[in-house]
Amino acid sequence: MSKIKCKCGYVISDSTDFIAYKGHLIADQDYYDFYTEIENKDWHDATSIGSKYFNEIFQCTNCQNIIIIRNNKQFNFKSIDSESNSKVLNSHQNEKWTGIISANFYNGQGELYWYTNLESGFLQELSLTELKETYFRKYNEFQDLKILRHSFLRINGEIKHNFEL
Ligand SMILES: [Zn+2]
């Protein structure tokens, strides 16, 4: 599923990786079987085995309700806690989680996208100078905080700067 509609009307997007309000849920009855089955498997096989075991779970960023997707059906749950705005599905590392920056320049326009648990954003229609400046400012900022997983700066199809943790 790439879009999930919450009961509150909010449309939850599921179109990238590392989503801060998404998790993967496994039944306790399957838990040990899963680890047995992926033992000695490479990453690619392990993830395809995982898709059989895991259900997707989302927390609506508007109303904080929990949504579980199982067999393409949507099950909705509402928190009974008053402290209902806590993010229950982001990384155990919280704001220390390492995020991403991608910068692309093509057709005379720059686009910059960054995503960490401290902040995220998207800028469009940047000049090449603006793109480079903002990219390296974010890059240095996130490196200082040790919250970068990977980043790249691509100009007219050519990678000019690249970082991989
Ligand atoms: Zn909602």
PDB file of C-alpha atoms and ligand atoms in Angstrom:
ATOM      1  CA  MET A   1       0.000   0.000   0.000  1.00  0.00           C
ATOM      2  CA  SER A   2       1.370   3.417  -0.788  1.00  0.00           C
ATOM      3  CA  LYS A   3      -1.364   5.525   0.810  1.00  0.00           C
ATOM      4  CA  ILE A   4      -3.426   4.739   3.881  1.00  0.00           C
ATOM      5  CA  LYS A   5      -6.472   6.743   4.861  1.00  0.00           C
ATOM      6  CA  CYS A   6      -6.916   7.256   8.597  1.00  0.00           C
ATOM      7  CA  LYS A   7     -10.400   7.413  10.168  1.00  0.00           C
ATOM      8  CA  CYS A   8      -9.714  11.111  10.913  1.00  0.00           C
ATOM      9  CA  GLY A   9      -9.458  11.769   7.174  1.00  0.00           C
ATOM     10  CA  TYR A  10      -5.697  12.225   7.074  1.00  0.00           C
ATOM     11  CA  VAL A  11      -3.905  10.459   4.238  1.00  0.00           C
ATOM     12  CA  ILE A  12      -0.787   8.681   5.474  1.00  0.00           C
ATOM     13  CA  SER A  13       1.960   8.334   2.879  1.00  0.00           C
ATOM     14  CA  ASP A  14       3.977   5.121   2.561  1.00  0.00           C
ATOM     15  CA  SER A  15       6.169   5.922  -0.419  1.00  0.00           C
ATOM     16  CA  THR A  16       9.728   5.964   0.958  1.00  0.00           C
ATOM     17  CA  ASP A  17      11.994   3.980   3.286  1.00  0.00           C
ATOM     18  CA  PHE A  18      12.801   4.830   6.907  1.00  0.00           C
ATOM     19  CA  ILE A  19       9.358   6.209   7.722  1.00  0.00           C
ATOM     20  CA  ALA A  20       9.237   7.556  11.290  1.00  0.00           C
ATOM     21  CA  TYR A  21       5.569   6.636  11.820  1.00  0.00           C
ATOM     22  CA  LYS A  22       5.722   3.137  10.358  1.00  0.00           C
ATOM     23  CA  GLY A  23       6.707  -0.185  11.882  1.00  0.00           C
ATOM     24  CA  HIS A  24       6.760  -3.895  11.085  1.00  0.00           C
ATOM     25  CA  LEU A  25       4.770  -6.105  13.384  1.00  0.00           C
ATOM     26  CA  ILE A  26       5.418  -9.790  13.947  1.00  0.00           C
ATOM     27  CA  ALA A  27       3.255 -12.271  15.873  1.00  0.00           C
ATOM     28  CA  ASP A  28       4.858 -13.820  18.933  1.00  0.00           C
ATOM     29  CA  GLN A  29       3.742 -17.199  17.538  1.00  0.00           C
ATOM     30  CA  ASP A  30       5.991 -16.542  14.514  1.00  0.00           C
ATOM     31  CA  TYR A  31       8.865 -14.766  16.244  1.00  0.00           C
ATOM     32  CA  TYR A  32      11.279 -17.694  16.734  1.00  0.00           C
ATOM     33  CA  ASP A  33      10.317 -19.320  13.420  1.00  0.00           C
ATOM     34  CA  PHE A  34      11.280 -16.100  11.665  1.00  0.00           C
ATOM     35  CA  TYR A  35      14.769 -16.013  13.228  1.00  0.00           C
ATOM     36  CA  THR A  36      15.248 -19.707  12.457  1.00  0.00           C
ATOM     37  CA  GLU A  37      14.223 -19.218   8.842  1.00  0.00           C
ATOM     38  CA  ILE A  38      16.510 -16.219   8.175  1.00  0.00           C
ATOM     39  CA  GLU A  39      19.553 -17.748   9.874  1.00  0.00           C
ATOM     40  CA  ASN A  40      22.470 -17.859   7.405  1.00  0.00           C
ATOM     41  CA  LYS A  41      20.371 -16.172   4.706  1.00  0.00           C
ATOM     42  CA  ASP A  42      21.709 -13.143   2.886  1.00  0.00           C
ATOM     43  CA  TRP A  43      20.022  -9.776   3.258  1.00  0.00           C
ATOM     44  CA  HIS A  44      17.942 -10.094   0.082  1.00  0.00           C
ATOM     45  CA  ASP A  45      16.515 -13.519   0.977  1.00  0.00           C
ATOM     46  CA  ALA A  46      15.926 -12.467   4.577  1.00  0.00           C
ATOM     47  CA  THR A  47      13.838  -9.453   3.565  1.00  0.00           C
ATOM     48  CA  SER A  48      11.723 -11.491   1.177  1.00  0.00           C
ATOM     49  CA  ILE A  49      11.153 -14.105   3.916  1.00  0.00           C
ATOM     50  CA  GLY A  50      10.274 -11.224   6.269  1.00  0.00           C
ATOM     51  CA  SER A  51       7.437 -10.029   4.057  1.00  0.00           C
ATOM     52  CA  LYS A  52       5.565 -13.253   4.891  1.00  0.00           C
ATOM     53  CA  TYR A  53       5.925 -12.690   8.643  1.00  0.00           C
ATOM     54  CA  PHE A  54       5.528  -8.957   9.087  1.00  0.00           C
ATOM     55  CA  ASN A  55       2.398  -6.840   9.054  1.00  0.00           C
ATOM     56  CA  GLU A  56       2.744  -3.120   8.569  1.00  0.00           C
ATOM     57  CA  ILE A  57       1.769  -0.767  11.355  1.00  0.00           C
ATOM     58  CA  PHE A  58       1.356   3.008  11.097  1.00  0.00           C
ATOM     59  CA  GLN A  59       0.713   5.830  13.525  1.00  0.00           C
ATOM     60  CA  CYS A  60      -1.336   8.673  12.082  1.00  0.00           C
ATOM     61  CA  THR A  61       0.713  11.863  12.442  1.00  0.00           C
ATOM     62  CA  ASN A  62      -2.497  13.893  12.678  1.00  0.00           C
ATOM     63  CA  CYS A  63      -4.543  12.051  15.349  1.00  0.00           C
ATOM     64  CA  GLN A  64      -1.958   9.468  16.606  1.00  0.00           C
ATOM     65  CA  ASN A  65      -4.292   6.533  16.005  1.00  0.00           C
ATOM     66  CA  ILE A  66      -2.641   3.219  15.231  1.00  0.00           C
ATOM     67  CA  ILE A  67      -3.392   1.390  11.992  1.00  0.00           C
ATOM     68  CA  ILE A  68      -2.389  -2.209  11.314  1.00  0.00           C
ATOM     69  CA  ILE A  69      -2.465  -3.590   7.768  1.00  0.00           C
ATOM     70  CA  ARG A  70      -2.931  -7.346   7.593  1.00  0.00           C
ATOM     71  CA  ASN A  71      -3.805  -9.233   4.381  1.00  0.00           C
ATOM     72  CA  ASN A  72      -4.469  -5.848   2.712  1.00  0.00           C
ATOM     73  CA  LYS A  73      -7.136  -5.072   5.311  1.00  0.00           C
ATOM     74  CA  GLN A  74      -6.927  -2.035   7.550  1.00  0.00           C
ATOM     75  CA  PHE A  75      -7.489  -2.311  11.324  1.00  0.00           C
ATOM     76  CA  ASN A  76      -7.748   0.936  13.296  1.00  0.00           C
ATOM     77  CA  PHE A  77      -6.918   1.471  16.962  1.00  0.00           C
ATOM     78  CA  LYS A  78      -7.327   4.522  19.127  1.00  0.00           C
ATOM     79  CA  SER A  79      -5.052   5.345  22.067  1.00  0.00           C
ATOM     80  CA  ILE A  80      -6.734   5.560  25.492  1.00  0.00           C
ATOM     81  CA  ASP A  81      -3.755   7.453  26.945  1.00  0.00           C
ATOM     82  CA  SER A  82      -3.964  11.186  27.439  1.00  0.00           C
ATOM     83  CA  GLU A  83      -0.365  11.339  26.287  1.00  0.00           C
ATOM     84  CA  SER A  84      -1.491  10.213  22.865  1.00  0.00           C
ATOM     85  CA  ASN A  85       0.953  12.266  20.840  1.00  0.00           C
ATOM     86  CA  SER A  86       4.028  10.187  21.645  1.00  0.00           C
ATOM     87  CA  LYS A  87       5.669   8.703  18.582  1.00  0.00           C
ATOM     88  CA  VAL A  88       5.568   5.000  19.250  1.00  0.00           C
ATOM     89  CA  LEU A  89       6.959   3.806  15.921  1.00  0.00           C
ATOM     90  CA  ASN A  90      10.144   5.745  15.375  1.00  0.00           C
ATOM     91  CA  SER A  91      13.601   4.247  15.917  1.00  0.00           C
ATOM     92  CA  HIS A  92      14.734   3.210  19.415  1.00  0.00           C
ATOM     93  CA  GLN A  93      17.532   5.736  18.786  1.00  0.00           C
ATOM     94  CA  ASN A  94      14.922   8.510  18.678  1.00  0.00           C
ATOM     95  CA  GLU A  95      16.583  11.794  17.607  1.00  0.00           C
ATOM     96  CA  LYS A  96      19.963  10.006  17.293  1.00  0.00           C
ATOM     97  CA  TRP A  97      18.653   7.936  14.370  1.00  0.00           C
ATOM     98  CA  THR A  98      20.778   8.452  11.251  1.00  0.00           C
ATOM     99  CA  GLY A  99      18.871   9.986   8.368  1.00  0.00           C
ATOM    100  CA  ILE A 100      19.404  10.920   4.742  1.00  0.00           C
ATOM    101  CA  ILE A 101      19.998  13.912   2.466  1.00  0.00           C
ATOM    102  CA  SER A 102      19.490  13.827  -1.285  1.00  0.00           C
ATOM    103  CA  ALA A 103      20.288  16.715  -3.608  1.00  0.00           C
ATOM    104  CA  ASN A 104      19.500  16.664  -7.308  1.00  0.00           C
ATOM    105  CA  PHE A 105      20.120  19.261  -9.981  1.00  0.00           C
ATOM    106  CA  TYR A 106      18.615  18.753 -13.440  1.00  0.00           C
ATOM    107  CA  ASN A 107      16.863  20.855 -16.094  1.00  0.00           C
ATOM    108  CA  GLY A 108      18.405  23.941 -14.505  1.00  0.00           C
ATOM    109  CA  GLN A 109      16.657  23.378 -11.153  1.00  0.00           C
ATOM    110  CA  GLY A 110      17.709  21.941  -7.820  1.00  0.00           C
ATOM    111  CA  GLU A 111      15.754  19.791  -5.375  1.00  0.00           C
ATOM    112  CA  LEU A 112      16.858  19.030  -1.847  1.00  0.00           C
ATOM    113  CA  TYR A 113      15.298  16.451   0.463  1.00  0.00           C
ATOM    114  CA  TRP A 114      16.415  15.605   3.978  1.00  0.00           C
ATOM    115  CA  TYR A 115      14.945  13.359   6.621  1.00  0.00           C
ATOM    116  CA  THR A 116      16.126  12.812  10.187  1.00  0.00           C
ATOM    117  CA  ASN A 117      14.214  12.437  13.463  1.00  0.00           C
ATOM    118  CA  LEU A 118      15.250  15.971  14.410  1.00  0.00           C
ATOM    119  CA  GLU A 119      13.985  17.630  11.259  1.00  0.00           C
ATOM    120  CA  SER A 120      12.949  16.965   7.707  1.00  0.00           C
ATOM    121  CA  GLY A 121      12.228  19.088   4.680  1.00  0.00           C
ATOM    122  CA  PHE A 122      11.961  19.444   0.941  1.00  0.00           C
ATOM    123  CA  LEU A 123      13.110  22.394  -1.172  1.00  0.00           C
ATOM    124  CA  GLN A 124      12.495  22.887  -4.884  1.00  0.00           C
ATOM    125  CA  GLU A 125      13.482  25.311  -7.629  1.00  0.00           C
ATOM    126  CA  LEU A 126      16.899  26.039  -6.152  1.00  0.00           C
ATOM    127  CA  SER A 127      19.724  27.509  -8.185  1.00  0.00           C
ATOM    128  CA  LEU A 128      22.897  25.427  -8.388  1.00  0.00           C
ATOM    129  CA  THR A 129      24.621  27.730  -5.871  1.00  0.00           C
ATOM    130  CA  GLU A 130      21.681  27.551  -3.448  1.00  0.00           C
ATOM    131  CA  LEU A 131      21.512  23.775  -3.797  1.00  0.00           C
ATOM    132  CA  LYS A 132      25.235  23.278  -3.104  1.00  0.00           C
ATOM    133  CA  GLU A 133      25.235  25.725  -0.179  1.00  0.00           C
ATOM    134  CA  THR A 134      22.179  24.211   1.493  1.00  0.00           C
ATOM    135  CA  TYR A 135      23.351  20.638   0.850  1.00  0.00           C
ATOM    136  CA  PHE A 136      26.756  21.175   2.447  1.00  0.00           C
ATOM    137  CA  ARG A 137      25.275  23.182   5.341  1.00  0.00           C
ATOM    138  CA  LYS A 138      22.864  20.318   6.151  1.00  0.00           C
ATOM    139  CA  TYR A 139      25.615  17.778   5.537  1.00  0.00           C
ATOM    140  CA  ASN A 140      28.000  19.416   8.048  1.00  0.00           C
ATOM    141  CA  GLU A 141      25.208  20.014  10.544  1.00  0.00           C
ATOM    142  CA  PHE A 142      24.094  16.358  10.494  1.00  0.00           C
ATOM    143  CA  GLN A 143      27.675  15.033  10.503  1.00  0.00           C
ATOM    144  CA  ASP A 144      28.455  17.111  13.597  1.00  0.00           C
ATOM    145  CA  LEU A 145      25.408  15.587  15.287  1.00  0.00           C
ATOM    146  CA  LYS A 146      26.318  12.093  13.946  1.00  0.00           C
ATOM    147  CA  ILE A 147      22.833  11.646  12.524  1.00  0.00           C
ATOM    148  CA  LEU A 148      23.654  10.949   8.873  1.00  0.00           C
ATOM    149  CA  ARG A 149      23.302   7.526   7.201  1.00  0.00           C
ATOM    150  CA  HIS A 150      23.785   8.496   3.575  1.00  0.00           C
ATOM    151  CA  SER A 151      23.732  11.542   1.368  1.00  0.00           C
ATOM    152  CA  PHE A 152      24.466  12.492  -2.200  1.00  0.00           C
ATOM    153  CA  LEU A 153      24.702  15.551  -4.412  1.00  0.00           C
ATOM    154  CA  ARG A 154      23.897  14.784  -8.064  1.00  0.00           C
ATOM    155  CA  ILE A 155      24.386  17.435 -10.737  1.00  0.00           C
ATOM    156  CA  ASN A 156      23.039  16.693 -14.211  1.00  0.00           C
ATOM    157  CA  GLY A 157      23.197  12.954 -13.600  1.00  0.00           C
ATOM    158  CA  GLU A 158      26.691  12.951 -12.143  1.00  0.00           C
ATOM    159  CA  ILE A 159      27.388  12.237  -8.463  1.00  0.00           C
ATOM    160  CA  LYS A 160      29.541  15.114  -7.160  1.00  0.00           C
ATOM    161  CA  HIS A 161      29.487  14.240  -3.482  1.00  0.00           C
ATOM    162  CA  ASN A 162      28.529  11.053  -1.756  1.00  0.00           C
ATOM    163  CA  PHE A 163      28.520   9.790   1.829  1.00  0.00           C
ATOM    164  CA  GLU A 164      27.732   6.302   3.102  1.00  0.00           C
ATOM    165  CA  LEU A 165      27.912   5.431   6.801  1.00  0.00           C
TER     166      LEU A 165
HETATM  167 ZN    ZN B   1      -5.682  10.102  12.000  1.00  0.00          ZN
END
